PDB file of C-alpha atoms in Angstrom:
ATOM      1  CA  UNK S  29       6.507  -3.550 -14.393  1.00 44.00           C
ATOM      2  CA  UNK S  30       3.384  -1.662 -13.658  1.00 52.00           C
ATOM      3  CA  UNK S  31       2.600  -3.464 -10.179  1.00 53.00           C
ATOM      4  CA  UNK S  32       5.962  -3.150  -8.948  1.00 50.00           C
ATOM      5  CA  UNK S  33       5.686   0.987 -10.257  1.00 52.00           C
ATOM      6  CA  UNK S  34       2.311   1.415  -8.506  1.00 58.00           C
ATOM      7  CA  UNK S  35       4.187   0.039  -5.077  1.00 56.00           C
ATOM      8  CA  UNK S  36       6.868   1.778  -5.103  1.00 55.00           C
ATOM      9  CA  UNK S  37       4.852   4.854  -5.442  1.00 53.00           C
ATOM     10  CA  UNK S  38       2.688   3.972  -2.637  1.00 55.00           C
ATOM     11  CA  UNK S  39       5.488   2.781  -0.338  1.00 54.00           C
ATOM     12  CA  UNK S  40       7.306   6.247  -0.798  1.00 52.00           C
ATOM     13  CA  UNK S  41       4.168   8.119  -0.604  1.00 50.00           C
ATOM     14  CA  UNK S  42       3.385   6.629   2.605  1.00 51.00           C
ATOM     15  CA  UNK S  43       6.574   7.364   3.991  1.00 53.00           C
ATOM     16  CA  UNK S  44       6.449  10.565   5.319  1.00 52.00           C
ATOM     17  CA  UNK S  45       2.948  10.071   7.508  1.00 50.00           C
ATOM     18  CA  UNK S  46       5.573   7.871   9.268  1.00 50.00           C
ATOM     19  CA  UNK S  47       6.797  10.127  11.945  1.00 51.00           C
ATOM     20  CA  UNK S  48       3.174  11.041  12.604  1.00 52.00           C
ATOM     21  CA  UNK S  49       1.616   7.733  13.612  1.00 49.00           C
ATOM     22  CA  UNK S  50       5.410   6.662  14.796  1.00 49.00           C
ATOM     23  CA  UNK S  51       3.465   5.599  18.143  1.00 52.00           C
ATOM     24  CA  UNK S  52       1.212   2.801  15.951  1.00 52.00           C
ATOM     25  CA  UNK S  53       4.461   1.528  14.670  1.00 53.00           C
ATOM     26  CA  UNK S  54       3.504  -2.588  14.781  1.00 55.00           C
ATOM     27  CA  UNK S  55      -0.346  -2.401  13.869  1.00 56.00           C
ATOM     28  CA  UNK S  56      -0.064   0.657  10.901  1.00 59.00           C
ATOM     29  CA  UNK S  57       2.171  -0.935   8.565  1.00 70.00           C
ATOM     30  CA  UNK S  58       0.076  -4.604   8.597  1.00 74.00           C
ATOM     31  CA  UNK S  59      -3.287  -2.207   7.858  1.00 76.00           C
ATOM     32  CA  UNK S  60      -1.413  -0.486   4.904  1.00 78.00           C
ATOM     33  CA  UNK S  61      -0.302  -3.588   3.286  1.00 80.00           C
ATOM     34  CA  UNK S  62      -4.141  -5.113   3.646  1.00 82.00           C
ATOM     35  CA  UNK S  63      -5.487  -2.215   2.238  1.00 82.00           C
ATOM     36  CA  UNK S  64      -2.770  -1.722  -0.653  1.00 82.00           C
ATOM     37  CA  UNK S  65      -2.620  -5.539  -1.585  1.00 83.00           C
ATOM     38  CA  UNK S  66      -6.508  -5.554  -1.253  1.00 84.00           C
ATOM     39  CA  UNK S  67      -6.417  -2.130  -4.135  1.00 84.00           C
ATOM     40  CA  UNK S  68      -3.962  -4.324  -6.231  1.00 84.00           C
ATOM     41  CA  UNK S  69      -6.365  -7.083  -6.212  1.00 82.00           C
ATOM     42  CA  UNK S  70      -9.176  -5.084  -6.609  1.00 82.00           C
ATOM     43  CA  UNK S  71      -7.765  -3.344  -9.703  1.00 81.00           C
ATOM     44  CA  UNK S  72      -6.800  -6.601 -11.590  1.00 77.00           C
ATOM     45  CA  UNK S  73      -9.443  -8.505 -10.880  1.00 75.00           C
ATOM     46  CA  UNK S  74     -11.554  -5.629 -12.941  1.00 76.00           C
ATOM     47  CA  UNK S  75      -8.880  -5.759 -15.421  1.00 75.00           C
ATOM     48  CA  UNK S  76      -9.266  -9.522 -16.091  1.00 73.00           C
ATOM     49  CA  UNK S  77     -12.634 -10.039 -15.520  1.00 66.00           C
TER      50      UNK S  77
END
């Protein structure tokens, strides 16, 4: 329940920078799942280690 909390926060809070970096349509959204999935990871593997 948390994960899928913590995404949906990020996914609407990255939202609205949309419109601004509308011209790096295809590359930005491949970065911001990298960098959000690597966070996730990041976060549990602290948890469970």
């Amino acid at each position: 329940m948390a994960f899928c909390t913590k995404i949906e926060v990020a996914m609407i809070g990255s939202e609205p920078m949309a419109p601004d970096i509308s011209q790096e349509e295809t590359s930005t959204p491949v970065v911001a799942q990298i960098l959000i999935s690597m966070v996730f990871l990041s976060d549990f593997w602290y948890l469970f280690k």
